[in-house]
């Protein structure tokens, strides 16, 4: 039996998990996280992990600017 953690309780998400969690496409998340000033991505070698709480904060401010 696999131990699975609810996405809302994880601190780091894969691109696929972040896309499912936010409803934003994988390609859009990849493009946003390619920015060198992106504070919500953690690189583990070539694998990018999304910091869930920082992504949520970024989306809150991005939506407020619209």
Tab-separated table of N, CA, C and O in Angstrom:
chain	number	residue	atom	x	y	z
A	1	UNK	N	0.843	-1.174	0.000
A	1	UNK	CA	0.000	0.000	0.000
A	1	UNK	C	0.894	1.245	0.000
A	1	UNK	O	1.824	1.347	0.779
A	2	UNK	N	0.602	2.194	-0.891
A	2	UNK	CA	1.360	3.433	-0.985
A	2	UNK	C	0.845	4.449	0.029
A	2	UNK	O	-0.348	4.559	0.241
A	3	UNK	N	1.760	5.166	0.617
A	3	UNK	CA	1.375	6.285	1.476
A	3	UNK	C	1.256	7.519	0.607
A	3	UNK	O	2.243	7.996	0.069
A	4	UNK	N	0.049	8.017	0.457
A	4	UNK	CA	-0.178	9.201	-0.357
A	4	UNK	C	-0.593	10.357	0.535
A	4	UNK	O	-1.389	10.180	1.440
A	5	UNK	N	-0.023	11.520	0.263
A	5	UNK	CA	-0.318	12.724	1.027
A	5	UNK	C	-1.219	13.610	0.186
A	5	UNK	O	-1.005	13.764	-1.020
A	6	UNK	N	-2.216	14.200	0.815
A	6	UNK	CA	-3.119	15.116	0.140
A	6	UNK	C	-2.313	16.301	-0.405
A	6	UNK	O	-1.433	16.828	0.280
A	7	UNK	N	-2.604	16.719	-1.614
A	7	UNK	CA	-1.858	17.802	-2.262
A	7	UNK	C	-1.895	19.074	-1.422
A	7	UNK	O	-0.902	19.789	-1.343
A	8	UNK	N	-2.997	19.352	-0.765
A	8	UNK	CA	-3.088	20.581	0.028
A	8	UNK	C	-2.188	20.550	1.259
A	8	UNK	O	-1.981	21.568	1.896
A	9	UNK	N	-1.636	19.390	1.598
A	9	UNK	CA	-0.741	19.272	2.750
A	9	UNK	C	0.727	19.190	2.342
A	9	UNK	O	1.601	19.240	3.196
A	10	UNK	N	0.995	19.081	1.050
A	10	UNK	CA	2.373	19.012	0.565
A	10	UNK	C	2.959	20.409	0.485
A	10	UNK	O	2.270	21.366	0.138
A	11	UNK	N	4.246	20.532	0.767
A	11	UNK	CA	4.887	21.845	0.616
A	11	UNK	C	5.504	21.992	-0.772
A	11	UNK	O	5.615	23.104	-1.285
A	12	UNK	N	5.911	20.898	-1.401
A	12	UNK	CA	6.460	20.924	-2.752
A	12	UNK	C	5.601	20.081	-3.683
A	12	UNK	O	5.196	18.973	-3.323
A	13	UNK	N	5.334	20.616	-4.864
A	13	UNK	CA	4.502	19.928	-5.846
A	13	UNK	C	5.275	19.762	-7.150
A	13	UNK	O	6.091	20.609	-7.508
A	14	UNK	N	4.984	18.694	-7.863
A	14	UNK	CA	5.498	18.546	-9.215
A	14	UNK	C	4.689	19.467	-10.123
A	14	UNK	O	3.646	20.001	-9.719
A	15	UNK	N	5.147	19.652	-11.343
A	15	UNK	CA	4.377	20.471	-12.291
A	15	UNK	C	2.980	19.903	-12.501
A	15	UNK	O	2.002	20.647	-12.572
A	16	UNK	N	2.890	18.591	-12.599
A	16	UNK	CA	1.598	17.945	-12.820
A	16	UNK	C	0.662	18.171	-11.641
A	16	UNK	O	-0.520	18.470	-11.817
A	17	UNK	N	1.186	18.040	-10.425
A	17	UNK	CA	0.365	18.266	-9.233
A	17	UNK	C	-0.052	19.729	-9.138
A	17	UNK	O	-1.205	20.030	-8.816
A	18	UNK	N	0.868	20.649	-9.428
A	18	UNK	CA	0.559	22.075	-9.375
A	18	UNK	C	-0.497	22.441	-10.412
A	18	UNK	O	-1.380	23.263	-10.144
A	19	UNK	N	-0.420	21.837	-11.583
A	19	UNK	CA	-1.420	22.096	-12.628
A	19	UNK	C	-2.793	21.610	-12.172
A	19	UNK	O	-3.794	22.307	-12.347
A	20	UNK	N	-2.850	20.440	-11.583
A	20	UNK	CA	-4.124	19.920	-11.086
A	20	UNK	C	-4.657	20.731	-9.926
A	20	UNK	O	-5.859	20.939	-9.794
A	21	UNK	N	-3.777	21.210	-9.075
A	21	UNK	CA	-4.155	21.980	-7.890
A	21	UNK	C	-4.680	23.359	-8.247
A	21	UNK	O	-5.651	23.832	-7.676
A	22	UNK	N	-4.031	24.016	-9.233
A	22	UNK	CA	-4.390	25.391	-9.567
A	22	UNK	C	-5.317	25.525	-10.762
A	22	UNK	O	-5.972	26.544	-10.919
A	23	UNK	N	-5.328	24.526	-11.637
A	23	UNK	CA	-6.108	24.630	-12.862
A	23	UNK	C	-5.354	25.354	-13.967
A	23	UNK	O	-5.911	25.651	-15.021
A	24	UNK	N	-4.087	25.657	-13.727
A	24	UNK	CA	-3.234	26.299	-14.732
A	24	UNK	C	-2.507	25.192	-15.488
A	24	UNK	O	-2.063	24.219	-14.884
A	25	UNK	N	-2.372	25.331	-16.776
A	25	UNK	CA	-1.735	24.307	-17.587
A	25	UNK	C	-0.261	24.125	-17.266
A	25	UNK	O	0.421	25.042	-16.801
A	26	UNK	N	0.241	22.924	-17.526
A	26	UNK	CA	1.640	22.594	-17.256
A	26	UNK	C	2.565	23.502	-18.053
A	26	UNK	O	3.564	24.000	-17.521
A	27	UNK	N	2.258	23.741	-19.309
A	27	UNK	CA	3.124	24.592	-20.135
A	27	UNK	C	3.165	26.025	-19.616
A	27	UNK	O	4.218	26.663	-19.636
A	28	UNK	N	2.045	26.549	-19.136
A	28	UNK	CA	2.017	27.909	-18.575
A	28	UNK	C	2.813	27.962	-17.280
A	28	UNK	O	3.576	28.909	-17.054
A	29	UNK	N	2.671	26.958	-16.416
A	29	UNK	CA	3.455	26.912	-15.182
A	29	UNK	C	4.945	26.815	-15.496
A	29	UNK	O	5.771	27.451	-14.834
A	30	UNK	N	5.291	26.032	-16.499
A	30	UNK	CA	6.689	25.890	-16.903
A	30	UNK	C	7.229	27.239	-17.392
A	30	UNK	O	8.330	27.655	-17.024
A	31	UNK	N	6.450	27.939	-18.198
A	31	UNK	CA	6.882	29.237	-18.722
A	31	UNK	C	7.036	30.259	-17.595
A	31	UNK	O	8.025	31.004	-17.559
A	32	UNK	N	6.097	30.297	-16.662
A	32	UNK	CA	6.184	31.229	-15.535
A	32	UNK	C	7.376	30.926	-14.640
A	32	UNK	O	8.052	31.830	-14.155
A	33	UNK	N	7.648	29.651	-14.421
A	33	UNK	CA	8.721	29.273	-13.499
A	33	UNK	C	10.096	29.311	-14.154
A	33	UNK	O	11.109	29.163	-13.467
A	34	UNK	N	10.184	29.548	-15.459
A	34	UNK	CA	11.473	29.695	-16.133
A	34	UNK	C	12.114	31.050	-15.844
A	34	UNK	O	13.310	31.218	-16.061
A	35	UNK	N	11.334	32.003	-15.354
A	35	UNK	CA	11.851	33.332	-15.042
A	35	UNK	C	12.889	33.226	-13.927
A	35	UNK	O	12.680	32.552	-12.925
A	36	UNK	N	14.027	33.904	-14.102
A	36	UNK	CA	15.104	33.812	-13.108
A	36	UNK	C	14.714	34.447	-11.772
A	36	UNK	O	15.333	34.179	-10.752
A	37	UNK	N	13.684	35.276	-11.747
A	37	UNK	CA	13.233	35.924	-10.515
A	37	UNK	C	12.086	35.166	-9.846
A	37	UNK	O	11.504	35.670	-8.887
A	38	UNK	N	11.764	34.013	-10.348
A	38	UNK	CA	10.672	33.213	-9.799
A	38	UNK	C	11.055	32.705	-8.405
A	38	UNK	O	12.056	32.000	-8.247
A	39	UNK	N	10.265	33.062	-7.409
A	39	UNK	CA	10.579	32.680	-6.023
A	39	UNK	C	9.850	31.420	-5.583
A	39	UNK	O	10.085	30.934	-4.481
A	40	UNK	N	8.974	30.896	-6.415
A	40	UNK	CA	8.171	29.754	-5.983
A	40	UNK	C	8.567	28.445	-6.661
A	40	UNK	O	7.815	27.477	-6.642
A	41	UNK	N	9.775	28.403	-7.210
A	41	UNK	CA	10.263	27.165	-7.806
A	41	UNK	C	11.566	26.764	-7.119
A	41	UNK	O	12.381	27.602	-6.746
A	42	UNK	N	11.730	25.479	-6.895
A	42	UNK	CA	12.946	24.914	-6.324
A	42	UNK	C	13.482	23.909	-7.325
A	42	UNK	O	12.757	23.004	-7.741
A	43	UNK	N	14.720	24.096	-7.726
A	43	UNK	CA	15.329	23.186	-8.694
A	43	UNK	C	16.077	22.098	-7.953
A	43	UNK	O	16.906	22.373	-7.090
A	44	UNK	N	15.780	20.863	-8.277
A	44	UNK	CA	16.484	19.694	-7.761
A	44	UNK	C	17.144	19.048	-8.972
A	44	UNK	O	16.554	18.184	-9.617
A	45	UNK	N	18.348	19.518	-9.296
A	45	UNK	CA	18.979	19.100	-10.542
A	45	UNK	C	18.215	19.727	-11.693
A	45	UNK	O	18.087	20.940	-11.780
A	46	UNK	N	17.662	18.898	-12.570
A	46	UNK	CA	16.853	19.403	-13.679
A	46	UNK	C	15.357	19.323	-13.379
A	46	UNK	O	14.543	19.765	-14.182
A	47	UNK	N	15.018	18.779	-12.235
A	47	UNK	CA	13.607	18.634	-11.853
A	47	UNK	C	13.149	19.879	-11.104
A	47	UNK	O	13.781	20.315	-10.156
A	48	UNK	N	12.045	20.460	-11.547
A	48	UNK	CA	11.523	21.656	-10.882
A	48	UNK	C	10.384	21.254	-9.952
A	48	UNK	O	9.489	20.509	-10.328
A	49	UNK	N	10.481	21.752	-8.739
A	49	UNK	CA	9.452	21.515	-7.735
A	49	UNK	C	8.836	22.862	-7.387
A	49	UNK	O	9.538	23.858	-7.239
A	50	UNK	N	7.531	22.881	-7.268
A	50	UNK	CA	6.794	24.114	-7.022
A	50	UNK	C	6.506	24.237	-5.534
A	50	UNK	O	5.957	23.324	-4.924
A	51	UNK	N	6.875	25.384	-4.947
A	51	UNK	CA	6.587	25.662	-3.542
A	51	UNK	C	5.124	26.103	-3.458
A	51	UNK	O	4.769	27.194	-3.888
A	52	UNK	N	4.273	25.222	-2.934
A	52	UNK	CA	2.824	25.439	-2.959
A	52	UNK	C	2.410	26.756	-2.314
A	52	UNK	O	1.671	27.542	-2.905
A	53	UNK	N	2.874	27.035	-1.111
A	53	UNK	CA	2.435	28.249	-0.411
A	53	UNK	C	2.890	29.517	-1.135
A	53	UNK	O	2.136	30.488	-1.220
A	54	UNK	N	4.103	29.497	-1.684
A	54	UNK	CA	4.590	30.671	-2.424
A	54	UNK	C	3.852	30.827	-3.753
A	54	UNK	O	3.608	31.946	-4.200
A	55	UNK	N	3.490	29.720	-4.387
A	55	UNK	CA	2.701	29.792	-5.615
A	55	UNK	C	1.328	30.384	-5.319
A	55	UNK	O	0.836	31.236	-6.059
A	56	UNK	N	0.716	29.963	-4.218
A	56	UNK	CA	-0.588	30.518	-3.836
A	56	UNK	C	-0.486	32.021	-3.607
A	56	UNK	O	-1.344	32.786	-4.060
A	57	UNK	N	0.569	32.468	-2.905
A	57	UNK	CA	0.763	33.898	-2.665
A	57	UNK	C	0.977	34.652	-3.973
A	57	UNK	O	0.437	35.746	-4.169
A	58	UNK	N	1.757	34.067	-4.880
A	58	UNK	CA	1.991	34.684	-6.189
A	58	UNK	C	0.680	34.821	-6.953
A	58	UNK	O	0.402	35.876	-7.531
A	59	UNK	N	-0.128	33.781	-6.945
A	59	UNK	CA	-1.402	33.841	-7.660
A	59	UNK	C	-2.340	34.860	-7.038
A	59	UNK	O	-3.075	35.547	-7.750
A	60	UNK	N	-2.314	34.978	-5.714
A	60	UNK	CA	-3.143	36.001	-5.052
A	60	UNK	C	-2.766	37.399	-5.503
A	60	UNK	O	-3.638	38.228	-5.773
A	61	UNK	N	-1.467	37.676	-5.603
A	61	UNK	CA	-1.044	39.013	-6.030
A	61	UNK	C	-1.265	39.210	-7.525
A	61	UNK	O	-1.587	40.323	-7.959
A	62	UNK	N	-1.094	38.165	-8.312
A	62	UNK	CA	-1.300	38.275	-9.755
A	62	UNK	C	-2.766	38.540	-10.072
A	62	UNK	O	-3.081	39.339	-10.952
A	63	UNK	N	-3.663	37.924	-9.339
A	63	UNK	CA	-5.096	38.138	-9.540
A	63	UNK	C	-5.497	39.530	-9.080
A	63	UNK	O	-6.327	40.194	-9.705
A	64	UNK	N	-4.863	40.022	-8.019
A	64	UNK	CA	-5.180	41.359	-7.511
A	64	UNK	C	-4.785	42.445	-8.503
A	64	UNK	O	-5.375	43.515	-8.511
A	65	UNK	N	-3.773	42.174	-9.354
A	65	UNK	CA	-3.321	43.166	-10.336
A	65	UNK	C	-4.252	43.266	-11.534
A	65	UNK	O	-4.173	44.207	-12.301
A	66	UNK	N	-5.117	42.299	-11.726
A	66	UNK	CA	-5.985	42.281	-12.915
A	66	UNK	C	-7.129	43.250	-12.764
A	66	UNK	O	-7.679	43.515	-11.799
